[in-house]
JSON list of C-alpha atoms in Angstrom, two decimals:
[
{"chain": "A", "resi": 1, "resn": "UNK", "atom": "CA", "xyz": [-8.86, 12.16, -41.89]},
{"chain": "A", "resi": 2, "resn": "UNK", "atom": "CA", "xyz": [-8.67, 15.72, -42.80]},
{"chain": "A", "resi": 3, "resn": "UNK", "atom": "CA", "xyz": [-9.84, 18.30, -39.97]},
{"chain": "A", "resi": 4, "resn": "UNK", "atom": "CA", "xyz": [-12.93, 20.16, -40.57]},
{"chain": "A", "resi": 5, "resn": "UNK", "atom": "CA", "xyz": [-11.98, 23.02, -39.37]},
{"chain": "A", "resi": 6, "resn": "UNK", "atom": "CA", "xyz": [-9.03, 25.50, -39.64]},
{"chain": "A", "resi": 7, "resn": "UNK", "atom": "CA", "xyz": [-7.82, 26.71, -36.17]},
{"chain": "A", "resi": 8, "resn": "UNK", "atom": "CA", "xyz": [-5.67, 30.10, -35.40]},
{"chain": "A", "resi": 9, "resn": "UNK", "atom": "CA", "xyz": [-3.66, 30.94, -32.55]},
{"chain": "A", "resi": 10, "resn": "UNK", "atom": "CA", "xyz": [-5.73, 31.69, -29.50]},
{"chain": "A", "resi": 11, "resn": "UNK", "atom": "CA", "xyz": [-9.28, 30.09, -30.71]},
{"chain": "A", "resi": 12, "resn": "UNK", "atom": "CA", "xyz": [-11.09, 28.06, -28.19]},
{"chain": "A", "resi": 13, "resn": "UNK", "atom": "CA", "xyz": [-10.90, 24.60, -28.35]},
{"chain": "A", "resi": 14, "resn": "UNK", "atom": "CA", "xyz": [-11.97, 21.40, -26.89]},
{"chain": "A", "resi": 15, "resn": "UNK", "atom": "CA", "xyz": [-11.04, 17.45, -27.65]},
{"chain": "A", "resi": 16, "resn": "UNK", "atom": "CA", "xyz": [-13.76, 15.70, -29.61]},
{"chain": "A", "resi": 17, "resn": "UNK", "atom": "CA", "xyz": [-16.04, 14.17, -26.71]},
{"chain": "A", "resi": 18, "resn": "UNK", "atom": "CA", "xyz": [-16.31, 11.08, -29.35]},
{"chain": "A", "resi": 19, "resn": "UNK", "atom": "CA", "xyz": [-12.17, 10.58, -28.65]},
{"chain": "A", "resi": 20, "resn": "UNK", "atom": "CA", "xyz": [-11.27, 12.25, -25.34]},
{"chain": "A", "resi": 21, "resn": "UNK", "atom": "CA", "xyz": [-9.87, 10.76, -22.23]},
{"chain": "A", "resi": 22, "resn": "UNK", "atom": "CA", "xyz": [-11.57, 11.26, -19.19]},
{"chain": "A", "resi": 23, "resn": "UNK", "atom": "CA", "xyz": [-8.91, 13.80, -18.16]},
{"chain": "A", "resi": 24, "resn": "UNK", "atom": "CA", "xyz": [-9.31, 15.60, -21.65]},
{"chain": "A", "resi": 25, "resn": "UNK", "atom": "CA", "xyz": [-13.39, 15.28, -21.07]},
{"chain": "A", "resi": 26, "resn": "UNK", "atom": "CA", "xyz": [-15.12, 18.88, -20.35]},
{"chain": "A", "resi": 27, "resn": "UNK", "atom": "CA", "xyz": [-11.82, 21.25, -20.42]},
{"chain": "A", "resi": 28, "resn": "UNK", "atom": "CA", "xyz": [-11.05, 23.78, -22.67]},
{"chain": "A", "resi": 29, "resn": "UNK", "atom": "CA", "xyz": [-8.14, 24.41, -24.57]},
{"chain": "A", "resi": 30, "resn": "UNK", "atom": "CA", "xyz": [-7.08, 27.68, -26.46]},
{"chain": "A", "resi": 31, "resn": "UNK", "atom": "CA", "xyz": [-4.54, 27.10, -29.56]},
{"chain": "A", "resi": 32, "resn": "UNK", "atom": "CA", "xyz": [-1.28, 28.44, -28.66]},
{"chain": "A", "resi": 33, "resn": "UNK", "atom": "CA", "xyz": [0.77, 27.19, -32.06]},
{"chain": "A", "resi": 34, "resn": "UNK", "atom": "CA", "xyz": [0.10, 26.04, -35.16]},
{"chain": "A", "resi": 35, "resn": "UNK", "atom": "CA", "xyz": [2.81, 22.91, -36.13]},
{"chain": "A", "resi": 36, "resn": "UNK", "atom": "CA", "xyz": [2.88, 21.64, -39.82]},
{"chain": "A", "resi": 37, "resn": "UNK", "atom": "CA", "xyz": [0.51, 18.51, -39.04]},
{"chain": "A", "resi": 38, "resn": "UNK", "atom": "CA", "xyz": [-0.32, 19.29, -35.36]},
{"chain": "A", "resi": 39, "resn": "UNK", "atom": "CA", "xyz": [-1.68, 21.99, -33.08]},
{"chain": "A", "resi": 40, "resn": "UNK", "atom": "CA", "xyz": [0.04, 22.71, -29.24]},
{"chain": "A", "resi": 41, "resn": "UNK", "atom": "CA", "xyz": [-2.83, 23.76, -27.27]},
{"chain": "A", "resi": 42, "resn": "UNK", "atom": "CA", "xyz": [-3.07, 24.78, -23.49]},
{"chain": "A", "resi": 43, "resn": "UNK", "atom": "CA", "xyz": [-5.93, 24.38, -20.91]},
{"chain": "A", "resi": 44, "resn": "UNK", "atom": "CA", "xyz": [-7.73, 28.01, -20.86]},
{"chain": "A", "resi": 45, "resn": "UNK", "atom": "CA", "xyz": [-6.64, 28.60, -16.90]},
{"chain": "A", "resi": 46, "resn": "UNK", "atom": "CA", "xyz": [-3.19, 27.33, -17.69]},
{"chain": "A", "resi": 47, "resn": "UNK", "atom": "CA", "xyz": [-1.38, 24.15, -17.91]},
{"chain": "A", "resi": 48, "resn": "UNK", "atom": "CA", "xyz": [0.48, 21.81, -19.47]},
{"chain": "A", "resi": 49, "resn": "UNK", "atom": "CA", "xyz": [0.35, 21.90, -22.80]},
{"chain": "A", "resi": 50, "resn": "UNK", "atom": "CA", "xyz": [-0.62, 19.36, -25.17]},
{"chain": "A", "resi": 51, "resn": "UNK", "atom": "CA", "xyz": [0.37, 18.56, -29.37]},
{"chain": "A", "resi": 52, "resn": "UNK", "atom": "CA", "xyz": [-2.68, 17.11, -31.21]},
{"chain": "A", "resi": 53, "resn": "UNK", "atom": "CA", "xyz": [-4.05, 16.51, -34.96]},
{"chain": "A", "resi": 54, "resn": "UNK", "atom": "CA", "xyz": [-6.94, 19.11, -35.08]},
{"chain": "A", "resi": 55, "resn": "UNK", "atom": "CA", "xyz": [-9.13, 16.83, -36.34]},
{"chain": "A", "resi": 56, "resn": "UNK", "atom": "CA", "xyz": [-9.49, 15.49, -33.38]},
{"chain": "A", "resi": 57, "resn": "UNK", "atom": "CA", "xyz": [-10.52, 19.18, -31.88]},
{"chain": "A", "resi": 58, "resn": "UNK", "atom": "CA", "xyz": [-13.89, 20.53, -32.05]},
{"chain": "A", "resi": 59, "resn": "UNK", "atom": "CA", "xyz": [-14.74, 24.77, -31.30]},
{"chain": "A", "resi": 60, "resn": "UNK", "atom": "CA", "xyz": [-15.62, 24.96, -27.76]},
{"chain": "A", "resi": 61, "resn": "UNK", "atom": "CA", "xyz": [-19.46, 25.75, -27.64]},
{"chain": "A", "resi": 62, "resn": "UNK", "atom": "CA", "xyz": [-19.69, 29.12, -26.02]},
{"chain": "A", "resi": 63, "resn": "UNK", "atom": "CA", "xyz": [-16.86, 31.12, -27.36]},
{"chain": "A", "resi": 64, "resn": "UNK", "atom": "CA", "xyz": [-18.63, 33.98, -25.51]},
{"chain": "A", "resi": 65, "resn": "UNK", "atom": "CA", "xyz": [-18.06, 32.20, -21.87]},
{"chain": "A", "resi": 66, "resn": "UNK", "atom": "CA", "xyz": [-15.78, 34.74, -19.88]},
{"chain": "A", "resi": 67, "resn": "UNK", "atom": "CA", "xyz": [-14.57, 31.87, -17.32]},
{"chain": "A", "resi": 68, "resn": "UNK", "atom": "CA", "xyz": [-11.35, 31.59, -17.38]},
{"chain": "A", "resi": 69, "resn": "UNK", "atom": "CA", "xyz": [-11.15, 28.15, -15.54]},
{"chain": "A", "resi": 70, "resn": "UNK", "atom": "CA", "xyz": [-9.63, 24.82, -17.16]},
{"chain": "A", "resi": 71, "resn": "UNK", "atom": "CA", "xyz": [-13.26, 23.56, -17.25]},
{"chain": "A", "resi": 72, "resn": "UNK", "atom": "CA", "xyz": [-15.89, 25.29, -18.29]},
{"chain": "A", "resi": 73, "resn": "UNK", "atom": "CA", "xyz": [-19.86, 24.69, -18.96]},
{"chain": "A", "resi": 74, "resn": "UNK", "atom": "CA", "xyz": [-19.16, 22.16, -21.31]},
{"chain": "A", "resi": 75, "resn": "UNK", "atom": "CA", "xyz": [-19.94, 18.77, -19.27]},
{"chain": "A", "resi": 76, "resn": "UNK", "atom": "CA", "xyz": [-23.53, 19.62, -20.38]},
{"chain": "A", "resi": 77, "resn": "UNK", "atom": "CA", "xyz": [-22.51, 18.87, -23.93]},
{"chain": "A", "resi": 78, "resn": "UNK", "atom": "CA", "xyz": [-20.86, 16.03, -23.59]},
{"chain": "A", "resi": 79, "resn": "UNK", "atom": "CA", "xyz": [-23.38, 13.94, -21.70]},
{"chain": "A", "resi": 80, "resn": "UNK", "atom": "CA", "xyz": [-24.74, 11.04, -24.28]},
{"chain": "A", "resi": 81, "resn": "UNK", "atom": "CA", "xyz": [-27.91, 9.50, -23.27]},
{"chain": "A", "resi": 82, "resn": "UNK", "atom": "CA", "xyz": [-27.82, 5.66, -21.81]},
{"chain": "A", "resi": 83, "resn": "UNK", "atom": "CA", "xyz": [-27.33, 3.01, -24.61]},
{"chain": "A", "resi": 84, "resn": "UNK", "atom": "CA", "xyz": [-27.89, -0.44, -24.37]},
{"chain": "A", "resi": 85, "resn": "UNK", "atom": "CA", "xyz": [-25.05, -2.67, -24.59]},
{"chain": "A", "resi": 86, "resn": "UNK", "atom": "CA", "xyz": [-24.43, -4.21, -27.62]},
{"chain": "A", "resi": 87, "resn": "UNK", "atom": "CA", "xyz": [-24.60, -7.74, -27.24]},
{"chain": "A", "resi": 88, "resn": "UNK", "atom": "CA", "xyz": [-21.58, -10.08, -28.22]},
{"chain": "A", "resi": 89, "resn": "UNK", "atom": "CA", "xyz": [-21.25, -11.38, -31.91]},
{"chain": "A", "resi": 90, "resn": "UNK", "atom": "CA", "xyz": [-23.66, -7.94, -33.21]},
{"chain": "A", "resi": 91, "resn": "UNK", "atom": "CA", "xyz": [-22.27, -6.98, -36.76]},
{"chain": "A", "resi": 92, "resn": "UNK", "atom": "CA", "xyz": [-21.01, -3.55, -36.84]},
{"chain": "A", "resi": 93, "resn": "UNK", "atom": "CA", "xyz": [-18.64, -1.22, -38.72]},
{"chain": "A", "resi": 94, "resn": "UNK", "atom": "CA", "xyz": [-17.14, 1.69, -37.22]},
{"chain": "A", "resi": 95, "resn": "UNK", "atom": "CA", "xyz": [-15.64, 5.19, -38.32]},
{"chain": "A", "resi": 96, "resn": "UNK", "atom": "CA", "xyz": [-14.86, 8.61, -36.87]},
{"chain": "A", "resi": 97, "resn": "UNK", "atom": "CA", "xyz": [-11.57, 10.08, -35.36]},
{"chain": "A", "resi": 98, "resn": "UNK", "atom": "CA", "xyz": [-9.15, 8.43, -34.78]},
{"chain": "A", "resi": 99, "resn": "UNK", "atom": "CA", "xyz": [-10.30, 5.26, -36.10]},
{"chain": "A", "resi": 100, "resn": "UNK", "atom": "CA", "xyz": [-7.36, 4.20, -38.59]},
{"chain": "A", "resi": 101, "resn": "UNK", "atom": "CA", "xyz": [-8.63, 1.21, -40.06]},
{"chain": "A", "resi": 102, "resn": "UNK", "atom": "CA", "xyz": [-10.96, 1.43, -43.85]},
{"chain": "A", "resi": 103, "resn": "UNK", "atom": "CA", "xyz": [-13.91, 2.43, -43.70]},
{"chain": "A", "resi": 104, "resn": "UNK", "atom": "CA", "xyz": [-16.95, -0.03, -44.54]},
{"chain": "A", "resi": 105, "resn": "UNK", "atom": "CA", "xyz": [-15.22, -2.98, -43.69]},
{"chain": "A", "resi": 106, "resn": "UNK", "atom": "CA", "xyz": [-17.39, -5.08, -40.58]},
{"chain": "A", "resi": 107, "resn": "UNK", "atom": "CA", "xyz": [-16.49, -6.24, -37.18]},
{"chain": "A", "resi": 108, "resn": "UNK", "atom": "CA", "xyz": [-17.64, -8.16, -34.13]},
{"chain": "A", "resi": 109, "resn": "UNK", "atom": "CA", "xyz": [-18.79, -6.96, -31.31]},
{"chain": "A", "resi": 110, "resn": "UNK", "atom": "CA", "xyz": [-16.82, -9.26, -28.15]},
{"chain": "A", "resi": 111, "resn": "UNK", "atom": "CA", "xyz": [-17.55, -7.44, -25.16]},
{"chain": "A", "resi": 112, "resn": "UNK", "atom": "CA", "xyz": [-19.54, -3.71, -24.31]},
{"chain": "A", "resi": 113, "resn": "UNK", "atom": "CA", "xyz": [-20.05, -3.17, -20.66]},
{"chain": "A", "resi": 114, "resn": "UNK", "atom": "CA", "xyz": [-21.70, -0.67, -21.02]},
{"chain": "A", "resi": 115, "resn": "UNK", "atom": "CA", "xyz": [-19.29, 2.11, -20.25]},
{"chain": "A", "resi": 116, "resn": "UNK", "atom": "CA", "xyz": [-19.11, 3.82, -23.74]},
{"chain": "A", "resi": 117, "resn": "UNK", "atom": "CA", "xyz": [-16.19, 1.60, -24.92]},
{"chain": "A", "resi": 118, "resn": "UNK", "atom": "CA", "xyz": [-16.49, -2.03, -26.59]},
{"chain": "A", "resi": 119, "resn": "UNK", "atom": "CA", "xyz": [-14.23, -4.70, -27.82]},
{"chain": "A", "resi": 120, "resn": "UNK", "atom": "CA", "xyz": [-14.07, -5.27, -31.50]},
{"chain": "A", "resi": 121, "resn": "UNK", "atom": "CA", "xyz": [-12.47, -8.07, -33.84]},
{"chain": "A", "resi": 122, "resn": "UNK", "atom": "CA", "xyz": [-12.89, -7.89, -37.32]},
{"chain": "A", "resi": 123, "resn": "UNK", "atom": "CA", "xyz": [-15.12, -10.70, -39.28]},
{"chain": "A", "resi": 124, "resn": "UNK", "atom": "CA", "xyz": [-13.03, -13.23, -40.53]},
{"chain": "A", "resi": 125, "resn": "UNK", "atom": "CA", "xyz": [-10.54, -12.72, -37.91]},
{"chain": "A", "resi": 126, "resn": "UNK", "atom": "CA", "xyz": [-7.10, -10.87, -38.15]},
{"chain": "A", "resi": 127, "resn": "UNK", "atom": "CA", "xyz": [-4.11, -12.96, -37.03]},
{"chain": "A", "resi": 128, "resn": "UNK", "atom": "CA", "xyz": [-5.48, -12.62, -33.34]},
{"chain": "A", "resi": 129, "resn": "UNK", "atom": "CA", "xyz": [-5.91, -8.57, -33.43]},
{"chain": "A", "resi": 130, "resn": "UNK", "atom": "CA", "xyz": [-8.28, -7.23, -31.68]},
{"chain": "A", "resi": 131, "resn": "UNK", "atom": "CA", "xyz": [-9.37, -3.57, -30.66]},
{"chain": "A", "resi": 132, "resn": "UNK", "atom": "CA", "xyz": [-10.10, -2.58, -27.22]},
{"chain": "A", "resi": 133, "resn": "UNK", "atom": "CA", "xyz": [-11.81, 0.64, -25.76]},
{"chain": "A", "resi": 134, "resn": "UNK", "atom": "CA", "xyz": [-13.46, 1.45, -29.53]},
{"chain": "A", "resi": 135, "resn": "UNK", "atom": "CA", "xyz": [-16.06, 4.90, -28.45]},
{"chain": "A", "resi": 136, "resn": "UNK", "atom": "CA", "xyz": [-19.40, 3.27, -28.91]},
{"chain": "A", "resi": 137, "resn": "UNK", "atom": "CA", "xyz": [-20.00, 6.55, -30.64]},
{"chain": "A", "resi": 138, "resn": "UNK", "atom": "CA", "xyz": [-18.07, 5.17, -33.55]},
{"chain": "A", "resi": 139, "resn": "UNK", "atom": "CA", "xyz": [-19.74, 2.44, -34.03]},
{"chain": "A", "resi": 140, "resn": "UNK", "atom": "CA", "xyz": [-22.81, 1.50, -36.26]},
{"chain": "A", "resi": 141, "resn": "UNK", "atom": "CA", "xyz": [-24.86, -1.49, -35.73]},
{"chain": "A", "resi": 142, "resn": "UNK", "atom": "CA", "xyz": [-25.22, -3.35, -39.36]},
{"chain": "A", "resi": 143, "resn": "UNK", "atom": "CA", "xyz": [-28.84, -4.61, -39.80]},
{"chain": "A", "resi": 144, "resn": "UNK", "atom": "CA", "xyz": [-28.48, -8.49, -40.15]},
{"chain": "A", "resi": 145, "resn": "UNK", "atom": "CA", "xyz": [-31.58, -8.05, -42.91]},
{"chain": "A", "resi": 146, "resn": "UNK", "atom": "CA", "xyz": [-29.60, -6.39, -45.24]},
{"chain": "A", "resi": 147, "resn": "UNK", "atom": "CA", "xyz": [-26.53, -9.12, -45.13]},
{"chain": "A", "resi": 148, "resn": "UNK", "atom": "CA", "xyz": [-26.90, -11.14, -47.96]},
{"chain": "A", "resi": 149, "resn": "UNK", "atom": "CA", "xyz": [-24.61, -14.54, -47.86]},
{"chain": "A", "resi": 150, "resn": "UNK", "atom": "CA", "xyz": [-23.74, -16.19, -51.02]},
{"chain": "A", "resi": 151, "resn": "UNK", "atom": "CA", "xyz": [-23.31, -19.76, -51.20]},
{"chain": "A", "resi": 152, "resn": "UNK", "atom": "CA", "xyz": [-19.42, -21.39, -51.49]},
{"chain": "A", "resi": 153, "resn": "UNK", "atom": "CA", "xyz": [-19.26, -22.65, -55.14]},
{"chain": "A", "resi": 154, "resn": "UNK", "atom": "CA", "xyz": [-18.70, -26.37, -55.59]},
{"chain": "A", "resi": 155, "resn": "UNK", "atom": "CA", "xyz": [-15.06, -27.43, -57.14]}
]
């Protein structure tokens, strides 16, 4: 996946909210050098630094914020409104950063507790794989009306 934006040294950053790990949730980063493939960025107040893809970076959302403070108003942005959990065996297909797998192809829902992550297997089964701690935020309910099932032919 190709990032959507080109960063520069020193631009304001923070980790997609779609992506980000609780401790990457809410802080902001500022590009400190630009790699072939990756970015190093550090947390605005200091820190250790950290080496990521930038398309898995999004502009921090007030560039005009003078705090200087690892964490800044951002939490605001990030909240997502409650979802239902999706319930087990719902057809869905899922996309986004840092999903690696093609796009359009469907898979199973096998467990969301509600906590912004669910449990995935792909239709048809795949050797036992399964995907754990998938964003909800990636993932797209398939409407079981528009699933059309072709009959097996007869040898």
């Amino acid at each position: 996946m190709s990032s959507e934006h080109s960063y520069a040294i020193g631009d304001r950053v923070i980790v997609d909210p779609a992506i980000a790990s609780a401790r990457h949730r809410g802080v902001v980063y500022r590009v400190t050098r630009l790699l072939p493939v990756n970015v190093v960025v550090e947390p605005d107040g200091g820190g250790r630094t950290m080496r990521i893809n930038p398309s898995y970076l999004r502009p921090a959302p007030d560039a005009n914020n003078t705090n200087t403070g690892a964490t800044a108003a951002v939490t605001g942005v990030e909240r997502v409104p409650y979802e239902t959990p999706l319930d087990q065996g719902t057809l869905v297909t899922v996309a986004g950063p840092g999903w690696k797998q093609p796009a359009g192809e469907l898979y199973v829902v096998l467990r969301d507790n509600g906590t912004g992550k669910v449990s995935l297997v792909k239709l048809g089964g795949n050797n036992g794989r399964y995907w754990r701690g998938v964003s909800r935020r990636l993932v797209t309910v398939v409407d079981p009306a528009r699933l059309r099932l072709d009959p097996i032919p007869a040898t």
